[in-house]
């Protein structure tokens, strides 16, 4: 595959035998993974996190909600004779490792669903807005401005106050603003793509708009969406932590990393494990998502360094 | 270009008005403030009376019109919990938030951009790797955590900076820096990749061959080419900063608008929330406008037809 | 030679003698870091816990609570009930407000009339609506006439009813008065930067001097920051110290921890109607017996709470010392449930406001866990206070089809009387209670009218017994401790009402 000055991607290249071949970006992607150690690290981290989330009930040593006050705030590797609490217990005597493992579910759910939601909406709006232009574009861009003019925290609090705090609300709230980023970037890409030769060519032979969008434009636009998504996955987790700190996060007893970190801060000196492990979990996961984002950016579309 | 500006300004007005309506509706849907205003010992007669006096028994659109008419005069109502004009209270706190936002912005730009450029120059070196490592790490730590940790390190452990509050430059450093870290990291990365890209261009190689002062050329060309994405990012960042300093304000006891609004929302202090939103929304819209104008100036190819 | 010696002696003595009068001016400066939010210095319009901690620095009430919880004369030098509906107050004589205006009965009359003025929309109105009129007998004597005999008037006068100079408060606009208070208290307001700090300076006209000349209060909402500020020396004292951080403060070497039981009681109220399982008193008793209160106070509150029998503690008037908190007996609880026909258990929602009660969310989660062990499923819903208040106030609008719910609250017994708690949670007209019982209402009404203190006390104690043993109207929990951190240079005695009043904080 070659990428020329105007950004047109041609699937053709000359291989080692001098033959004209077509390669997929994904083949190249996987190949580069072997070379780029940090990207490999990132992918591995995300894989571990996803596995934890999916297999939580199986790999969790204990029930994350089971509390026993007499064993509150016990340090890692403490044992009550019956079993070992590998990461200790929290202030209600719940096994901390289990809380952490189940926490992946929320963090990922929030991250992935928010990304999915924002990504799809943003993609759609960006596509339609950029391709059709005119009045449609005008309306959507004003909508974008409206969303951007809205103070985010206010939005979050008001929504949570009306609907009540819950995982769904949290995802909705975080999505409300971020789809705009996808929309803008996609729109920008579409704007430049639509003037390209191959699109003009397709129009001239009578392809319908839908066909053009899905066949020619969408594939070239997916890359930035994926890149943004991988970066924002990490950002979503950080935002969730911030909302938990302000008291707007997922309500108890559901464990979330942000919630664990925020609740634990008052135990900082007496029970270091209650803050250290959630903090590490957050940092490593976000690190992973950022590394993967970087790698994807390098591989899929080097022009998009600006993201 | 001139007519474009006028068009955008008019749009801005409508935008702000729309925001106000939405906020008004949202707030009223979350429950009326009479219950919170009155003490826990009030009877239902007291509640009904207070409601009548404050005008909450009128239909929603009547309330909104009343609110809008006085807003035009600059009167956003009296704060329910403070007993003082709401807009004045918000304006009183605005300089603090502005100071913080601008400070964070300044830190992000002044530290982020040079570091990013330097990393690009020394691509692949240890310095570069460390830079990348630090930026990635900073973006991976929740803001409130960073803030709390920095207080513990600089104020308690080292004892060199005050632990909270607003005052001289010593009070300003930690909160502004803490607020800037995410943006600083992002800016550094952005500059780095922009620089690397520019460095690879053919015509740069040509200029280098000609022996011109390398660094100068790089900087100039890099900045010119990356102007648009950087300006976009900066504009968005400033907007985010203005509205998003709440966490920093709470941790550092900084007397800004964010803190005021969070407390006001949970007490259903409508006038304060509305005043704050108006101010924030105006700020955002202004910034967006400036960014778009800058866009148009920098790249005339982009058509706004 | 002799003259010189005498002169030297006189000089020496005059230097050694403390400057000024016998009541020497206080010295020094303290910096306090407080978590609460102060919204106004208008003494009559609003009421909140921060207000009741700050305003006594600037203003005086007729009576006051001593740190040990007892009540006594303050701005009034004596008081008595001249007839069941008339209370007479004799003021201290010859005193002036900080602006020089005289403190007299006219000021007293003006102050209460200002609170009762409907145009002011004062939140303190309901405390004083029992007042029919204020009579000025002579310059320093005022009589308060109540509509009905009301033994609750004196305790209320120990918290609110700040006396202000009439001319000043008549002359200025409300928004000016909110920031420029004039009173007779130990301090005057030197400077107030909202949300940031208050600077109190000694009032030269004060009859009741502050311990320290200058007191600066800084507002710090985040608890970890308060602790950091104390340890680093940026402040000398903090309130609302989270229990988990006590150890850090004690081991820091330059600060110590003081904790004291306060009359702030935590409890769980229930909406009691025919359709709910807890309509049956056995179920309510079971739910009480299923809770291991001492485990919660020990492990979650870290020893900073004390279980109570119903709603009050030892400093409350009407407290019945013979009543003990419910024992922890899950077996009996299960049996009671079965007797009432609920051996399979049941489920409901239970609400708690976010961030409002110390460790409330954690405690409620633990309680839910304890109920789960006897088969009762409680869905803990942490809500924003405003939303929750709306739901709770509408509790009676739920019809039989909508399930009842429970809610976790805490109430500060500022009046130090069980009557205050009954008003809030037990009587049929209570703002938050879900319990309606005519017999109990009658008992409370009768007790409230009883003017003889000893007889009234007995009546309250009997009500307490009936509530705990017979009626079981609520899930009783505990009273919280107030925890403070002080630097080594501060000397201070904790108050029984848990308040931190700057004028009482001294330097060693």
Coordinates of N, CA and C in Angstrom, one line a residue, chain B residues 29-31 35-43 46-47 49-50 53-54 78 80-85 89 92-93 148 151-152 155-156 161-164 166 250-253 255 259 263 265-268, chain C residues 37-40 45-47 118 121 123 125-127 129 174-175 178-179 192-196 218-222 224-225 228-229 231-232 234-235 248 384-387 389-390 393 411 420 423 431-432:
Chain B
X29 N -36.6 20.9 36.1 CA -37.1 19.5 36.1 C -36.5 18.8 37.3
X30 N -35.4 19.2 37.8 CA -34.8 18.4 38.9 C -35.4 18.7 40.2
X31 N -36.4 19.5 40.3 CA -37.0 19.7 41.6 C -37.0 21.1 42.0
X35 N -38.2 23.5 48.8 CA -38.0 22.5 49.9 C -36.6 22.7 50.5
X36 N -35.6 23.0 49.7 CA -34.3 23.2 50.3 C -34.1 24.5 51.0
X37 N -34.8 25.5 50.5 CA -34.7 26.8 51.0 C -35.2 26.9 52.5
X38 N -36.4 26.3 52.6 CA -37.0 26.3 53.9 C -36.3 25.3 54.9
X39 N -36.3 25.6 56.1 CA -35.7 24.7 57.0 C -36.5 23.5 57.2
X40 N -35.9 22.5 57.9 CA -36.5 21.2 58.0 C -37.7 21.3 58.9
X41 N -37.9 22.4 59.6 CA -39.1 22.4 60.5 C -40.3 23.1 59.9
X42 N -40.2 23.5 58.6 CA -41.3 24.2 58.0 C -42.5 23.3 57.8
X43 N -43.6 23.9 57.9 CA -44.9 23.2 57.7 C -45.3 23.3 56.2
X46 N -46.1 26.8 55.2 CA -44.9 27.7 54.9 C -44.4 27.4 53.5
X47 N -44.4 26.1 53.1 CA -43.9 25.8 51.8 C -44.8 26.4 50.7
X49 N -46.7 29.0 50.9 CA -46.6 30.4 50.8 C -45.3 30.8 50.2
X50 N -44.2 30.2 50.5 CA -42.9 30.5 49.9 C -42.9 30.3 48.4
X53 N -44.7 33.3 46.9 CA -43.9 34.5 47.0 C -42.8 34.4 45.9
X54 N -42.1 33.3 45.7 CA -41.0 33.2 44.8 C -41.5 33.0 43.4
X78 N -32.0 36.8 42.7 CA -31.2 36.8 43.9 C -30.9 35.4 44.3
X80 N -30.6 32.1 46.1 CA -31.5 31.6 47.1 C -30.8 31.3 48.4
X81 N -29.6 30.9 48.4 CA -28.9 30.6 49.7 C -28.1 31.8 50.2
X82 N -27.7 32.7 49.3 CA -26.8 33.8 49.7 C -27.5 35.0 50.1
X83 N -28.7 35.2 49.4 CA -29.5 36.4 49.7 C -28.8 37.6 49.0
X84 N -28.1 37.4 48.0 CA -27.5 38.5 47.2 C -27.7 38.3 45.8
X85 N -27.5 39.4 44.9 CA -27.7 39.2 43.5 C -26.8 38.1 42.9
X89 N -22.5 37.6 42.4 CA -21.7 36.6 43.1 C -20.8 35.8 42.1
X92 N -18.0 37.9 40.9 CA -17.0 38.0 41.9 C -16.0 36.9 41.9
X93 N -16.5 35.7 41.5 CA -15.6 34.5 41.5 C -15.0 34.3 40.2
X148 N -4.1 16.0 44.8 CA -3.9 15.7 46.2 C -2.4 15.2 46.4
X151 N 0.0 18.2 46.6 CA -0.1 18.9 47.9 C 0.7 18.2 48.9
X152 N 0.5 16.9 49.0 CA 1.2 16.1 50.0 C 2.7 16.2 49.8
X155 N 3.7 20.5 49.8 CA 3.3 21.3 51.0 C 3.7 20.6 52.3
X156 N 3.3 19.3 52.4 CA 3.5 18.6 53.6 C 4.9 18.1 53.7
X161 N 5.6 25.0 49.4 CA 4.4 25.7 48.8 C 3.2 25.6 49.7
X162 N 2.4 26.6 49.7 CA 1.2 26.6 50.5 C 0.2 25.5 50.0
X163 N -0.5 24.9 50.9 CA -1.3 23.7 50.6 C -2.6 24.0 49.9
X164 N -3.1 25.3 50.0 CA -4.4 25.6 49.4 C -4.5 27.1 49.3
X166 N -5.9 30.9 47.5 CA -5.4 31.8 46.5 C -4.7 33.0 47.1
X250 N -11.9 22.5 43.9 CA -12.3 21.8 45.1 C -11.1 21.4 45.9
X251 N -10.2 20.7 45.3 CA -9.0 20.2 46.0 C -8.2 21.3 46.6
X252 N -8.0 22.4 45.9 CA -7.1 23.4 46.4 C -7.9 24.6 47.1
X253 N -9.1 24.4 47.3 CA -10.0 25.4 47.9 C -9.8 26.7 47.2
X255 N -11.1 29.8 45.2 CA -12.5 30.4 45.2 C -13.0 30.7 43.8
X259 N -16.6 25.8 41.8 CA -16.9 25.4 43.2 C -18.3 26.0 43.5
X263 N -21.8 23.7 44.4 CA -22.6 23.8 45.6 C -24.0 24.4 45.3
X265 N -25.8 23.9 42.6 CA -26.7 22.9 42.0 C -27.3 22.0 43.1
X266 N -26.5 21.6 44.0 CA -27.1 20.7 45.0 C -28.0 21.4 45.9
X267 N -28.0 22.7 46.0 CA -28.9 23.4 46.8 C -30.0 24.0 45.9
X268 N -30.1 23.7 44.7 CA -31.1 24.2 43.8 C -31.1 25.7 43.7
Chain C
X37 N -19.8 25.8 54.4 CA -19.9 26.9 53.5 C -20.7 28.0 54.2
X38 N -20.1 29.2 54.3 CA -20.7 30.3 54.9 C -21.3 31.2 53.8
X39 N -22.6 31.4 53.8 CA -23.2 32.2 52.7 C -23.6 33.6 53.0
X40 N -23.8 33.9 54.3 CA -24.2 35.3 54.6 C -23.9 35.7 56.0
X45 N -31.8 36.1 58.4 CA -32.5 35.6 57.2 C -32.4 34.1 56.9
X46 N -31.3 33.5 57.3 CA -31.1 32.1 57.0 C -30.7 31.3 58.2
X47 N -30.7 30.0 58.1 CA -30.2 29.2 59.1 C -29.5 28.0 58.6
X118 N -42.8 39.1 57.8 CA -43.0 38.2 56.7 C -42.3 38.6 55.5
X121 N -38.9 37.0 54.8 CA -38.9 35.6 54.4 C -37.8 34.9 55.2
X123 N -35.8 32.3 57.3 CA -35.8 30.8 57.5 C -35.9 30.5 59.0
X125 N -38.1 32.0 60.8 CA -39.4 32.3 61.3 C -40.1 31.2 62.1
X126 N -39.9 30.0 61.6 CA -40.7 28.9 62.2 C -40.2 28.7 63.7
X127 N -38.9 29.1 64.0 CA -38.4 28.9 65.3 C -39.2 29.8 66.3
X129 N -42.2 31.6 65.6 CA -43.6 32.0 65.4 C -44.4 31.8 66.6
X174 N -30.6 45.0 52.1 CA -30.3 43.6 52.5 C -29.0 43.2 52.0
X175 N -28.6 43.5 50.7 CA -27.4 43.0 50.2 C -26.2 43.6 50.8
X178 N -25.8 41.8 54.3 CA -25.3 40.4 54.2 C -23.8 40.4 54.4
X179 N -23.1 41.5 54.1 CA -21.7 41.5 54.2 C -21.1 42.4 55.2
X192 N -14.1 39.8 54.6 CA -14.7 38.5 54.1 C -14.6 38.4 52.7
X193 N -13.8 37.4 52.3 CA -13.7 37.1 50.8 C -14.5 35.8 50.7
X194 N -15.6 35.9 50.1 CA -16.5 34.7 50.0 C -15.9 33.5 49.4
X195 N -16.1 32.4 50.1 CA -15.6 31.1 49.6 C -14.1 31.0 50.0
X196 N -13.5 32.0 50.4 CA -12.0 32.0 50.7 C -11.7 32.0 52.1
X218 N -10.4 29.9 57.1 CA -10.2 29.6 55.7 C -11.2 28.5 55.3
X219 N -11.9 28.6 54.2 CA -12.8 27.6 53.8 C -12.2 26.6 52.9
X220 N -12.1 25.3 53.3 CA -11.4 24.3 52.6 C -12.4 23.1 52.4
X221 N -13.0 22.9 51.3 CA -14.0 21.8 51.2 C -13.5 20.4 51.2
X222 N -12.3 20.2 50.7 CA -11.8 18.9 50.5 C -11.0 18.4 51.8
X224 N -8.9 15.9 52.5 CA -7.5 15.6 52.5 C -6.7 16.9 52.5
X225 N -7.2 17.9 51.8 CA -6.5 19.2 51.8 C -6.5 19.8 53.2
X228 N -3.8 18.1 55.1 CA -2.5 18.6 54.6 C -2.2 20.0 55.1
X229 N -3.2 20.8 55.1 CA -3.0 22.2 55.6 C -2.6 22.2 57.1
X231 N -1.2 19.7 58.8 CA 0.2 19.1 59.1 C 1.3 20.0 58.6
X232 N 1.0 20.7 57.5 CA 2.1 21.6 57.0 C 2.2 22.9 57.7
X234 N -0.1 25.3 57.6 CA -0.8 26.5 56.9 C -2.0 26.9 57.7
X235 N -2.6 26.0 58.5 CA -3.7 26.3 59.4 C -3.4 25.7 60.8
X248 N -2.6 9.9 61.0 CA -1.7 10.8 60.3 C -1.5 12.1 61.1
X384 N -28.7 12.7 45.2 CA -28.3 14.0 45.5 C -29.4 14.6 46.5
X385 N -28.9 15.4 47.5 CA -29.8 15.8 48.6 C -31.1 16.4 48.1
X386 N -31.0 17.3 47.0 CA -32.2 17.9 46.6 C -33.2 17.0 46.0
X387 N -32.7 16.0 45.2 CA -33.7 15.0 44.7 C -34.3 14.2 45.8
X389 N -34.7 15.0 48.9 CA -35.7 15.8 49.7 C -37.0 15.8 49.0
X390 N -37.0 15.9 47.7 CA -38.2 15.9 47.0 C -39.0 14.6 47.2
X393 N -40.3 14.3 50.8 CA -41.4 15.2 51.1 C -42.7 14.8 50.5
X411 N -29.8 14.2 62.2 CA -30.4 15.5 62.6 C -29.6 15.9 63.8
X420 N -37.1 18.3 70.1 CA -36.6 18.6 68.8 C -36.5 17.5 67.8
X423 N -40.1 16.4 66.8 CA -40.6 17.3 65.8 C -40.1 16.9 64.4
X431 N -41.6 16.7 59.5 CA -41.3 17.0 58.1 C -40.8 15.7 57.5
X432 N -40.1 14.9 58.2 CA -39.4 13.8 57.6 C -40.0 12.4 58.0

